[in-house]
JSON list of C-alpha atoms in Angstrom, two decimals:
[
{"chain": "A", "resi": 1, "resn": "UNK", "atom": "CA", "xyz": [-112.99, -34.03, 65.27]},
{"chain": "A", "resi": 2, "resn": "UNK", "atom": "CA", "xyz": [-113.31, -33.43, 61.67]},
{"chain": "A", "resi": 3, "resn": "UNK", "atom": "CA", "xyz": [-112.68, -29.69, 62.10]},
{"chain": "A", "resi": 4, "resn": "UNK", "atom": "CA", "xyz": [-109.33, -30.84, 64.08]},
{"chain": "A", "resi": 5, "resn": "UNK", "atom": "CA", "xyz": [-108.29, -32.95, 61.04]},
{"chain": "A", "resi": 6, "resn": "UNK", "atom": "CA", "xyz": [-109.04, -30.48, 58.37]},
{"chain": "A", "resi": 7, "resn": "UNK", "atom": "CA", "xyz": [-107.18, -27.86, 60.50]},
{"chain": "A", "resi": 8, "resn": "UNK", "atom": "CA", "xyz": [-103.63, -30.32, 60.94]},
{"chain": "A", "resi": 9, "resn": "UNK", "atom": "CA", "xyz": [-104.26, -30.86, 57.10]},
{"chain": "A", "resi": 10, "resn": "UNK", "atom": "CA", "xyz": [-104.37, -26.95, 56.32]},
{"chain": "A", "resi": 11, "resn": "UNK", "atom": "CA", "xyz": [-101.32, -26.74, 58.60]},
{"chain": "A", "resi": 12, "resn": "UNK", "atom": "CA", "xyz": [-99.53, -29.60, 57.22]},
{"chain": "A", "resi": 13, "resn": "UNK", "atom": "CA", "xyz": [-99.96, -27.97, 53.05]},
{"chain": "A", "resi": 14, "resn": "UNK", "atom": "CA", "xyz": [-99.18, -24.70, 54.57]},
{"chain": "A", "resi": 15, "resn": "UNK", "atom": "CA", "xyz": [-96.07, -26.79, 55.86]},
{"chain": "A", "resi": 16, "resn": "UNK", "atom": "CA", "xyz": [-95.26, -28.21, 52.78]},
{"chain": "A", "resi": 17, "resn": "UNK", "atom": "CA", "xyz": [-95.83, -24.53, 50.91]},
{"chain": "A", "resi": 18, "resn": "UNK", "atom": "CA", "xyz": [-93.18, -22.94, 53.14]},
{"chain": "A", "resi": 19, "resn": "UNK", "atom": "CA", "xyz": [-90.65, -25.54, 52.22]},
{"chain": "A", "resi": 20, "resn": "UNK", "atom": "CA", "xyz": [-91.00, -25.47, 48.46]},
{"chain": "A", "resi": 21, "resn": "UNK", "atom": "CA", "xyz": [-91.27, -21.59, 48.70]},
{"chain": "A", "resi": 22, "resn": "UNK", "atom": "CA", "xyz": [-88.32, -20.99, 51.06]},
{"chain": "A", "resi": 23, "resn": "UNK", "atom": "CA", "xyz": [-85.59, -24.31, 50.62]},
{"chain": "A", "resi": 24, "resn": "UNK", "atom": "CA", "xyz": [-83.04, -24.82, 52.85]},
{"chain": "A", "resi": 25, "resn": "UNK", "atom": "CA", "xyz": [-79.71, -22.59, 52.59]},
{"chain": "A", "resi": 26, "resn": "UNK", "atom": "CA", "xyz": [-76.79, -23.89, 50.18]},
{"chain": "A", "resi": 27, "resn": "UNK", "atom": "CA", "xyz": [-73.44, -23.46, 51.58]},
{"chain": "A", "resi": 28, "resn": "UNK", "atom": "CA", "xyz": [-71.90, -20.50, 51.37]},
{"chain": "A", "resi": 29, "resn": "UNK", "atom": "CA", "xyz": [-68.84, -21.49, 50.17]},
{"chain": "A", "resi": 30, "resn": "UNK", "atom": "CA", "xyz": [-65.17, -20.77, 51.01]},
{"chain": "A", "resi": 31, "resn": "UNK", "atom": "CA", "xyz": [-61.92, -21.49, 50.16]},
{"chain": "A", "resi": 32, "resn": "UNK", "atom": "CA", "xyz": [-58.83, -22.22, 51.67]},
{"chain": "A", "resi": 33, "resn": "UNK", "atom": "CA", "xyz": [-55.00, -22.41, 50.65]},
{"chain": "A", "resi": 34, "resn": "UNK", "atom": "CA", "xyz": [-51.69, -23.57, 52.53]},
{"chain": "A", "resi": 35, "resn": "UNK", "atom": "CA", "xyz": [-48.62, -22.53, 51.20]},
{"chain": "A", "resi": 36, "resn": "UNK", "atom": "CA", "xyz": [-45.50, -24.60, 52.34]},
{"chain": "A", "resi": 37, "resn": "UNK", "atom": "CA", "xyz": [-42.39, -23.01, 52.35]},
{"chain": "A", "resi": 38, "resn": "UNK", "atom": "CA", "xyz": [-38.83, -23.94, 53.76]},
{"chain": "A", "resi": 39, "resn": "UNK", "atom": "CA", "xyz": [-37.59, -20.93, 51.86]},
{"chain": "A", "resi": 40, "resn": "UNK", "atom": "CA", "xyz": [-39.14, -17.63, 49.98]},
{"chain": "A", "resi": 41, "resn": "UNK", "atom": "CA", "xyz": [-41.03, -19.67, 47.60]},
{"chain": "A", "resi": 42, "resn": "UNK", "atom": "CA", "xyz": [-43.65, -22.54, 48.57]},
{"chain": "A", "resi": 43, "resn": "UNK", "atom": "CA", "xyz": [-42.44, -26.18, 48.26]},
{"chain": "A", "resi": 44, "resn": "UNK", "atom": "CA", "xyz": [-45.98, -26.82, 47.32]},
{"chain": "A", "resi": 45, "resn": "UNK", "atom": "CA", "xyz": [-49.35, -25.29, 47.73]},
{"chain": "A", "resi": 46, "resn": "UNK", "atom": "CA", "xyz": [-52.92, -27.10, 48.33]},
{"chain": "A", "resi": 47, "resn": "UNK", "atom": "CA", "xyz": [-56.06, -25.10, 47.02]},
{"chain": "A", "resi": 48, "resn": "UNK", "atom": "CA", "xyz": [-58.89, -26.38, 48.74]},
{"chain": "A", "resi": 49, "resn": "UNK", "atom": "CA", "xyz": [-62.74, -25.09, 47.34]},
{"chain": "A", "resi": 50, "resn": "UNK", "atom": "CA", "xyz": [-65.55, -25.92, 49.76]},
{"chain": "A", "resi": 51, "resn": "UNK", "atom": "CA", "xyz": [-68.72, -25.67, 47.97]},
{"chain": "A", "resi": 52, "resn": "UNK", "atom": "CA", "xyz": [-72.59, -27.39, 49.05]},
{"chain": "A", "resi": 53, "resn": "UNK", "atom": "CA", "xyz": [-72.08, -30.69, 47.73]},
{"chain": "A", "resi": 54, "resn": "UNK", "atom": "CA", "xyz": [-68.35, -30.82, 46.90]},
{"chain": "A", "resi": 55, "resn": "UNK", "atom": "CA", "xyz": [-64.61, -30.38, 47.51]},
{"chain": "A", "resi": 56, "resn": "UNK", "atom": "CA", "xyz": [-61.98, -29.57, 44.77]},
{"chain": "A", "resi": 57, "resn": "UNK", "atom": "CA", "xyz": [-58.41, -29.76, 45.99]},
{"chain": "A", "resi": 58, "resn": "UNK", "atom": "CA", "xyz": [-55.48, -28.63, 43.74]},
{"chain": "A", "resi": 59, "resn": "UNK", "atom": "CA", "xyz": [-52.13, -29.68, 44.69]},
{"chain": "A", "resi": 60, "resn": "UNK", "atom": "CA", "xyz": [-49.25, -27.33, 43.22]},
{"chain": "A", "resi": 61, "resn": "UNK", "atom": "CA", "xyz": [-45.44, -28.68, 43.39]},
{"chain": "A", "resi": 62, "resn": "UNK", "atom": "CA", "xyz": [-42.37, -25.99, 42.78]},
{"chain": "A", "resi": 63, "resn": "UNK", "atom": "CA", "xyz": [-40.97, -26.19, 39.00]},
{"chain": "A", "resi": 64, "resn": "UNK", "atom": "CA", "xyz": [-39.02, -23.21, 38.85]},
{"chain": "A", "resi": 65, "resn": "UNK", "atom": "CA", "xyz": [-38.35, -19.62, 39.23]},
{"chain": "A", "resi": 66, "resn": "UNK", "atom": "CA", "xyz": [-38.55, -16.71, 36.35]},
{"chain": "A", "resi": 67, "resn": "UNK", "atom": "CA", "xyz": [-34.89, -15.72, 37.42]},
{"chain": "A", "resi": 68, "resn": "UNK", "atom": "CA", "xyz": [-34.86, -13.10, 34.29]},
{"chain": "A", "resi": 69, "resn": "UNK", "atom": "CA", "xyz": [-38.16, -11.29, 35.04]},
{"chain": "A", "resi": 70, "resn": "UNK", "atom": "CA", "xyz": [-37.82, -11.24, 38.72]},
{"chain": "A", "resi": 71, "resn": "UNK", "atom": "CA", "xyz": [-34.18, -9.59, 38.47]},
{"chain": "A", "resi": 72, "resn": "UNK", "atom": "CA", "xyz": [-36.04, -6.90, 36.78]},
{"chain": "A", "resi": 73, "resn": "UNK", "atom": "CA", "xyz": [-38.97, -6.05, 39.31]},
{"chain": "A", "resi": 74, "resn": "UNK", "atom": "CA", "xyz": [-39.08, -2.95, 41.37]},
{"chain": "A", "resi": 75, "resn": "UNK", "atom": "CA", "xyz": [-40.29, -4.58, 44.86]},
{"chain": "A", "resi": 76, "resn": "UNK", "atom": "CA", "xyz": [-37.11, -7.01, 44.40]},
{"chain": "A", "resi": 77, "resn": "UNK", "atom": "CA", "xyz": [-34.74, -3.92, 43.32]},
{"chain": "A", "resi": 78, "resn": "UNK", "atom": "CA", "xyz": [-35.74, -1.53, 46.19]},
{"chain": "A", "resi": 79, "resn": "UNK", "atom": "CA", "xyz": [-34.61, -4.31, 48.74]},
{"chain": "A", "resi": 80, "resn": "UNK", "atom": "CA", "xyz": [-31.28, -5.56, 47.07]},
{"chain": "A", "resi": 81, "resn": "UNK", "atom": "CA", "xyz": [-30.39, -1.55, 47.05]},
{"chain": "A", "resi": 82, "resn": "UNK", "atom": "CA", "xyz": [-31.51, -1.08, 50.70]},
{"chain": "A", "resi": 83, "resn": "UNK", "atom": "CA", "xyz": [-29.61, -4.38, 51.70]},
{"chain": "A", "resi": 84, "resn": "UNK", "atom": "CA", "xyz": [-26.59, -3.84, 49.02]},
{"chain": "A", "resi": 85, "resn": "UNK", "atom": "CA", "xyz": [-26.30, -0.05, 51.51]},
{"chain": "A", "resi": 86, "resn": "UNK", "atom": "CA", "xyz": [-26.45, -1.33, 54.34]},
{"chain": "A", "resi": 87, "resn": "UNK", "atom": "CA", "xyz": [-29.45, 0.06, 55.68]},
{"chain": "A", "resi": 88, "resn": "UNK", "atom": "CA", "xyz": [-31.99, -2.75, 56.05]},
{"chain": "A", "resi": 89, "resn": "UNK", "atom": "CA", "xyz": [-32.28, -3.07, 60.06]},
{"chain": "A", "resi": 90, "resn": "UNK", "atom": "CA", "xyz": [-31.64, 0.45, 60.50]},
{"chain": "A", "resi": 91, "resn": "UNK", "atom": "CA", "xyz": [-35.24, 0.93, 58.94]},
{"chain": "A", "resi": 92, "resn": "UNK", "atom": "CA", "xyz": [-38.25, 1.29, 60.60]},
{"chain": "A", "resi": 93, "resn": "UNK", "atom": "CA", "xyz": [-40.09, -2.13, 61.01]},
{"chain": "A", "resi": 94, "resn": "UNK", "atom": "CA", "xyz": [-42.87, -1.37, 59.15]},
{"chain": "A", "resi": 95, "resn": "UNK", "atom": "CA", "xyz": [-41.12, -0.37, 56.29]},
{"chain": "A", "resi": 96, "resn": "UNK", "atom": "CA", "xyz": [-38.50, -2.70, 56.63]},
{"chain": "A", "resi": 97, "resn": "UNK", "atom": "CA", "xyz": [-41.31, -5.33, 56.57]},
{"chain": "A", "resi": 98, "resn": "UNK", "atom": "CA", "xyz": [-43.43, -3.65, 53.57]},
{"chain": "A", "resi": 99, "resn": "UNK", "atom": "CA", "xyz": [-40.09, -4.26, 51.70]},
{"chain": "A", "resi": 100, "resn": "UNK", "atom": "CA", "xyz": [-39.73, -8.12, 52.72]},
{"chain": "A", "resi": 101, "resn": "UNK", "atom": "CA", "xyz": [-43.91, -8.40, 51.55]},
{"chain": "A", "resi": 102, "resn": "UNK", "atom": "CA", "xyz": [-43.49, -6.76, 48.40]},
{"chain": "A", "resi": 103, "resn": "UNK", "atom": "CA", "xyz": [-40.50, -8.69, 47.73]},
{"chain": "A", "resi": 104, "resn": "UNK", "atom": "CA", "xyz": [-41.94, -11.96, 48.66]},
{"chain": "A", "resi": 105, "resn": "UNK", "atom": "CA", "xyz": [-44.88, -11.31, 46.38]},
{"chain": "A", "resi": 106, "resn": "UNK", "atom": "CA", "xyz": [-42.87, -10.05, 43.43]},
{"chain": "A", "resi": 107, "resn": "UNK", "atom": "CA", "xyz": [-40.96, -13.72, 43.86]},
{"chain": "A", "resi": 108, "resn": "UNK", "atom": "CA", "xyz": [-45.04, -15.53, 44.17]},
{"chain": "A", "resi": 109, "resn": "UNK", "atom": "CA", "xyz": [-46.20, -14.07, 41.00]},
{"chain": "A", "resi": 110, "resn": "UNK", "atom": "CA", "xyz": [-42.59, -15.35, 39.27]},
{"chain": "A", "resi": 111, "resn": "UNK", "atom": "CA", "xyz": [-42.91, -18.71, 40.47]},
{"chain": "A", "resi": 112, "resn": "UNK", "atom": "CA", "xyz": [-43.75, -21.60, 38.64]},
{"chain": "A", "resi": 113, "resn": "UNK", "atom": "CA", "xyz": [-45.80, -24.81, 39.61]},
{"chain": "A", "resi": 114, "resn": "UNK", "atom": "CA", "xyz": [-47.27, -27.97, 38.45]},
{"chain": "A", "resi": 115, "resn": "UNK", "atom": "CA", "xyz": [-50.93, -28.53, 39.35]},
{"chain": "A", "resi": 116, "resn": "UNK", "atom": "CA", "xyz": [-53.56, -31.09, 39.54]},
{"chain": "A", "resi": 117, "resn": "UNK", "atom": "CA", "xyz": [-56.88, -31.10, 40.14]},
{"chain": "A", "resi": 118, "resn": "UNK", "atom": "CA", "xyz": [-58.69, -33.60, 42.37]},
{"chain": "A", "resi": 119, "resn": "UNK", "atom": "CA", "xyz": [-62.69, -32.76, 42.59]},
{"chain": "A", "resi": 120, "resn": "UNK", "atom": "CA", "xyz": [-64.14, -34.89, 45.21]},
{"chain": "A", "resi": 121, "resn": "UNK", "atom": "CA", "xyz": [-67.79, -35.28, 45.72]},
{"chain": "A", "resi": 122, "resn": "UNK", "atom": "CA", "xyz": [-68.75, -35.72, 49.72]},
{"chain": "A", "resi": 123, "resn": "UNK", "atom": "CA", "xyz": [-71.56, -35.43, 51.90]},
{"chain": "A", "resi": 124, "resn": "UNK", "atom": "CA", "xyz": [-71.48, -32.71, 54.27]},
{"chain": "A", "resi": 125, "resn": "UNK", "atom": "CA", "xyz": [-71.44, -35.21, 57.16]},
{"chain": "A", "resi": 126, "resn": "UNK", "atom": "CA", "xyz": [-68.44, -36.10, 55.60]},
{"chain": "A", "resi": 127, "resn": "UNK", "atom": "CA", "xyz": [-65.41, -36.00, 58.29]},
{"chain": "A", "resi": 128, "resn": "UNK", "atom": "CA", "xyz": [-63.04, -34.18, 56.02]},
{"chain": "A", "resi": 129, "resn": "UNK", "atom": "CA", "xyz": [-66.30, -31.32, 55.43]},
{"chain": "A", "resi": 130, "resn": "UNK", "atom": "CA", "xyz": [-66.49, -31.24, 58.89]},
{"chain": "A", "resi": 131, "resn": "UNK", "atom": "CA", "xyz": [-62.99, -30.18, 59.58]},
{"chain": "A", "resi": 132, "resn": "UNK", "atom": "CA", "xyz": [-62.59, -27.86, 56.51]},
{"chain": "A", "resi": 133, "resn": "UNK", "atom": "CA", "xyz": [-65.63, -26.10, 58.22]},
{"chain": "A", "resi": 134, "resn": "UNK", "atom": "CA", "xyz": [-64.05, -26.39, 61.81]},
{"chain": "A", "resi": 135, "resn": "UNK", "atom": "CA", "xyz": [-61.07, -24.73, 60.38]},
{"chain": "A", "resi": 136, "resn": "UNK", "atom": "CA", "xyz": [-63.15, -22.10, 58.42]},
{"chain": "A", "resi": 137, "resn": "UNK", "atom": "CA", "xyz": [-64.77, -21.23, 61.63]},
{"chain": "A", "resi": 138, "resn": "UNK", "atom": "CA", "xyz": [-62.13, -20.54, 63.74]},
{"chain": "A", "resi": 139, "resn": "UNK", "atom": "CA", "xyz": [-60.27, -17.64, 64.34]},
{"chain": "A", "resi": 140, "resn": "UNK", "atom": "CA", "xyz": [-56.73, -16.82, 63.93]},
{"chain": "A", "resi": 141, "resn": "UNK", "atom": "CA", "xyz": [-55.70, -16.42, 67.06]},
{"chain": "A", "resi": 142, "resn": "UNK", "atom": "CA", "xyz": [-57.56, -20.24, 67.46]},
{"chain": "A", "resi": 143, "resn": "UNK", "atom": "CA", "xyz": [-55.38, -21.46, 64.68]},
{"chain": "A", "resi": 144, "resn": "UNK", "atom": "CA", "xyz": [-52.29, -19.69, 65.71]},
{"chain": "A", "resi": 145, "resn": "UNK", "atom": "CA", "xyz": [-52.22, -20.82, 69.35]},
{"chain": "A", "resi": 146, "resn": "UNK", "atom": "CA", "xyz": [-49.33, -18.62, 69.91]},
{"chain": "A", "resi": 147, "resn": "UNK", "atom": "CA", "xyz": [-50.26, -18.42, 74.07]},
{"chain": "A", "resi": 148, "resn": "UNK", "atom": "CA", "xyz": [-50.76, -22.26, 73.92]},
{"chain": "A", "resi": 149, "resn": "UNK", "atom": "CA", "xyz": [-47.23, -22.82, 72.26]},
{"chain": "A", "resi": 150, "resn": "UNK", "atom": "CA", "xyz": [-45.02, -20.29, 74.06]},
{"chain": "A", "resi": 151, "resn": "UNK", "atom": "CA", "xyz": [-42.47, -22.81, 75.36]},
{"chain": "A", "resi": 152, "resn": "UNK", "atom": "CA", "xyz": [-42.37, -24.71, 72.07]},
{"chain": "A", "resi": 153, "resn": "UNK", "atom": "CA", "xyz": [-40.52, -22.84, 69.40]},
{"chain": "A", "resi": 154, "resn": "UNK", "atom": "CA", "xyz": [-39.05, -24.68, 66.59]},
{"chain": "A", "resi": 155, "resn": "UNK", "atom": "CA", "xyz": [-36.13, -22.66, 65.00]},
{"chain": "A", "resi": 156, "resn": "UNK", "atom": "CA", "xyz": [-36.30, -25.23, 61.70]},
{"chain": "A", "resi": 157, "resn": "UNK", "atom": "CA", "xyz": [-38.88, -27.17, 60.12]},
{"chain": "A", "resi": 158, "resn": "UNK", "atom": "CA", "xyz": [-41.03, -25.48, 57.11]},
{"chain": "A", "resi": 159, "resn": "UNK", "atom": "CA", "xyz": [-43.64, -22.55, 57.70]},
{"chain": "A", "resi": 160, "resn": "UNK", "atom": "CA", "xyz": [-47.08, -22.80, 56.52]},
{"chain": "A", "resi": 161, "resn": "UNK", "atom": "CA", "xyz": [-49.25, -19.78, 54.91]},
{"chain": "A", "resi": 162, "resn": "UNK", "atom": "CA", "xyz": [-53.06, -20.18, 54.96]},
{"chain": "A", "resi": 163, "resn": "UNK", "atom": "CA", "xyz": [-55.43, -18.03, 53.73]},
{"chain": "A", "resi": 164, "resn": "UNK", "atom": "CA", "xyz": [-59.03, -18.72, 54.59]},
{"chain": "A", "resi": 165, "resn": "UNK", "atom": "CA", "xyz": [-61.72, -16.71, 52.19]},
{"chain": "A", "resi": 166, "resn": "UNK", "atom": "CA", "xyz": [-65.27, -16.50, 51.81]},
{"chain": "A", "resi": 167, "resn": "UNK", "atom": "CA", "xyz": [-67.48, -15.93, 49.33]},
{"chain": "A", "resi": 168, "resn": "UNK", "atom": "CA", "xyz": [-68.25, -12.76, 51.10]},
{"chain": "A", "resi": 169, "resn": "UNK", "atom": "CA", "xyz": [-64.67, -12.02, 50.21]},
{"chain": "A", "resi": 170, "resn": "UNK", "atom": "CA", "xyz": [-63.72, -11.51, 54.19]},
{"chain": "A", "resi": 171, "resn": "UNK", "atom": "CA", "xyz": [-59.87, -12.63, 54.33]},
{"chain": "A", "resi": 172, "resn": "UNK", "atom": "CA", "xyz": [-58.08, -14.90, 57.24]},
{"chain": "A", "resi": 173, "resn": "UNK", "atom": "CA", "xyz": [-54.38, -14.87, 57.10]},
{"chain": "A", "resi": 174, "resn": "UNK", "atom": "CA", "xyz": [-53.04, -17.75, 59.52]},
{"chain": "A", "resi": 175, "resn": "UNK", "atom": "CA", "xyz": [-49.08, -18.16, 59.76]},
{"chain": "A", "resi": 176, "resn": "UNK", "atom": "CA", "xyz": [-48.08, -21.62, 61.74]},
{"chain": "A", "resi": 177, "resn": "UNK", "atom": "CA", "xyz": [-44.36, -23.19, 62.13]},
{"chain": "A", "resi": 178, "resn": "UNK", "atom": "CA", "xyz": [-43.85, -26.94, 61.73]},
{"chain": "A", "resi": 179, "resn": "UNK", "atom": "CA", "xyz": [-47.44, -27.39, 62.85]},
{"chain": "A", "resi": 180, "resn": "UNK", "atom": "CA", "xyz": [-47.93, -30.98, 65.17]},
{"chain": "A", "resi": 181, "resn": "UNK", "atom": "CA", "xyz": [-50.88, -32.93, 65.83]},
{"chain": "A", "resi": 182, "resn": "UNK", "atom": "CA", "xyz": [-50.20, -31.57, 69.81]},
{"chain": "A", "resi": 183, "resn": "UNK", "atom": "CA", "xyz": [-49.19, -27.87, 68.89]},
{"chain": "A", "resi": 184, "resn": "UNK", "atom": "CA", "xyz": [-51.26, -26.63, 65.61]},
{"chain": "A", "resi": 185, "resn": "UNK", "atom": "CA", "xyz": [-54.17, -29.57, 65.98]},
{"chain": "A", "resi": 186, "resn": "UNK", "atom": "CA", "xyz": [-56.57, -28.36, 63.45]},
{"chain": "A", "resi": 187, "resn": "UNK", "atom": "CA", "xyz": [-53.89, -26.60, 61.16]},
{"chain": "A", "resi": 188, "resn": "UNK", "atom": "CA", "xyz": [-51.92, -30.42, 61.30]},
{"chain": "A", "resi": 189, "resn": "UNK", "atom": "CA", "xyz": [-55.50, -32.06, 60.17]},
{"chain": "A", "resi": 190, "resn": "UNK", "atom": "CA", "xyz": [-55.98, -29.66, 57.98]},
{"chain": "A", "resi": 191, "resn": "UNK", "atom": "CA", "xyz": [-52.44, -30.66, 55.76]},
{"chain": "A", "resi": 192, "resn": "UNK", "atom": "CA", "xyz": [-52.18, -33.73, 56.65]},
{"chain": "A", "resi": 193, "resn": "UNK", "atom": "CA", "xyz": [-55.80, -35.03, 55.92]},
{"chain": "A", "resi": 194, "resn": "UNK", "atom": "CA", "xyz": [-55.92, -32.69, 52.52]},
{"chain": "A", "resi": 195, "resn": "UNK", "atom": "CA", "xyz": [-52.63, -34.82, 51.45]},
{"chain": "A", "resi": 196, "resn": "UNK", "atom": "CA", "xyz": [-53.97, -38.40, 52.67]},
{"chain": "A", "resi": 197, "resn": "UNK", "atom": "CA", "xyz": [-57.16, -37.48, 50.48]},
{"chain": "A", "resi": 198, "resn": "UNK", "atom": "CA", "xyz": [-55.31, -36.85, 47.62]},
{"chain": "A", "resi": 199, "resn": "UNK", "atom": "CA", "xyz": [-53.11, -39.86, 47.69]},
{"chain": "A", "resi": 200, "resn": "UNK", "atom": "CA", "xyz": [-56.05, -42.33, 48.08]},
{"chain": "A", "resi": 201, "resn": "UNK", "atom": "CA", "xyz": [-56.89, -40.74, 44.87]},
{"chain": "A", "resi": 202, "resn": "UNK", "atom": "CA", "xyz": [-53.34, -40.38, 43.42]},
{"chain": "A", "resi": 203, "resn": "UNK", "atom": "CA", "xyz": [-51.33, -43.47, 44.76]},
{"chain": "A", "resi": 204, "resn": "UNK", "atom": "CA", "xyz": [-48.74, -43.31, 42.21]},
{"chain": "A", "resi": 205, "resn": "UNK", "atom": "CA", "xyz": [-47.74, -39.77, 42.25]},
{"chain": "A", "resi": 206, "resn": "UNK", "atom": "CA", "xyz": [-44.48, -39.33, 43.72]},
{"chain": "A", "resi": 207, "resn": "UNK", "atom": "CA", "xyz": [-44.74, -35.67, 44.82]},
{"chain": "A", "resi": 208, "resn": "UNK", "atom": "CA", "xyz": [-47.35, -36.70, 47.07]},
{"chain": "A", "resi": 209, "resn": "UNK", "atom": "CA", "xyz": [-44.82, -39.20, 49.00]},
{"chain": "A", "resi": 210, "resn": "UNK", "atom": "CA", "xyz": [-43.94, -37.68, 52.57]},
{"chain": "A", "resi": 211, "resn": "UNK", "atom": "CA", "xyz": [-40.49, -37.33, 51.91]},
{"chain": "A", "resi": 212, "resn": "UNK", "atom": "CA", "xyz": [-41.43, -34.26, 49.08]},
{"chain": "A", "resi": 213, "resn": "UNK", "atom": "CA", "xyz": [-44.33, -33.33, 51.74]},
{"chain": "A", "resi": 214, "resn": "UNK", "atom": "CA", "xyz": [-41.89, -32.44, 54.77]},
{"chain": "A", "resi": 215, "resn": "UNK", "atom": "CA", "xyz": [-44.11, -35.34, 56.39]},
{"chain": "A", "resi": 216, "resn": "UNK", "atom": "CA", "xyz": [-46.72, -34.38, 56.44]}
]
């Protein structure tokens, strides 16, 4: 018997060693941002940071466009010259669409916003964790749902950019239209639970009303 107990006591510090040596994982880490847009340029961006034992969102609204400095980039004069010919669908569609991207970036960089910060301290039981995680795991096409949504397309509404990235610097890109709780369920949360965070926080901020957040 007392060779049993000093054996579960050997085990037990052994136990105890392991932990102290080897602690439990942190996090990895990720981030994720959704771009709103009802035209080129987002009505407003959300930055969300995912870390171990806390969640910093950033809200960005629209303030304005560098009219001057865009006129003058290269991605934006290659496509007013292809357009201003004539030529623009008689492209190929790849190049015709490398054209559109470096356009629509050229018009990103020259775009203006105003930001806040919200950090938010949560456990990782937290519901909101939970579903930034749920999100992070999925995959596109799981976000997309493009086979799941074939008889629903929506010709207006605003157009949401995501991009998911870890801190192993592996890229998502997710593109959803006028997302609903029944057509985009976990891309809906995602916006619409990010904003309801940030106005318990921020009840007076106007930009945060759902008439600035297309309703969301």
């Amino acid at each position: 018997m007392r060779r049993s107990y000093q054996a579960c006591l050997t085990a037990a510090s052994l136990l105890v060693s392991a932990c102290a040596v080897h602690p439990p994982p942190r996090h990895p880490g990720y981030s994720i941002t959704i771009k709103a847009a009802s035209n080129y340029y987002a009505d407003y961006l959300l930055h969300v940071t995912r870390e171990a034992d806390r969640i910093q969102l950033r809200f960005g609204q629209f303030d304005s466009l560098r009219t001057t400095i865009l006129a003058a980039d290269p991605a934006i004069q290659a496509l007013q010259a292809v357009i201003k010919a004539g030529n623009l669908h008689t492209l190929p569609a790849a190049e015709r669409d490398t054209l559109h991207r470096r356009a629509m970036a050229a018009e990103e960089c020259n775009t203006v916003y105003t930001w806040d910060r919200l950090p938010v301290t949560i456990p990782p039981t937290h519901r909101f964790a939970q579903l930034l995680d749920s999100v992070y795991a999925s995959s596109v096409e799981q976000l997309e749902r493009h086979a799941e949504n074939r008889k629903g397309i929506i010709l207006d509404g605003i157009h949401f950019s995501i991009v998911l990235q870890g801190t192993d610097r592996r890229v998502k890109k997710v593109q959803v239209h006028s997302p609903r709780p029944d057509s985009h369920p976990l891309v809906y949360r995602l916006i619409h639970e990010s904003l309801q965070l940030y106005r318990e926080q921020r009840p007076d901020d106007i930009r945060l009303d759902v008439r600035h957040t297309w309703g969301y």
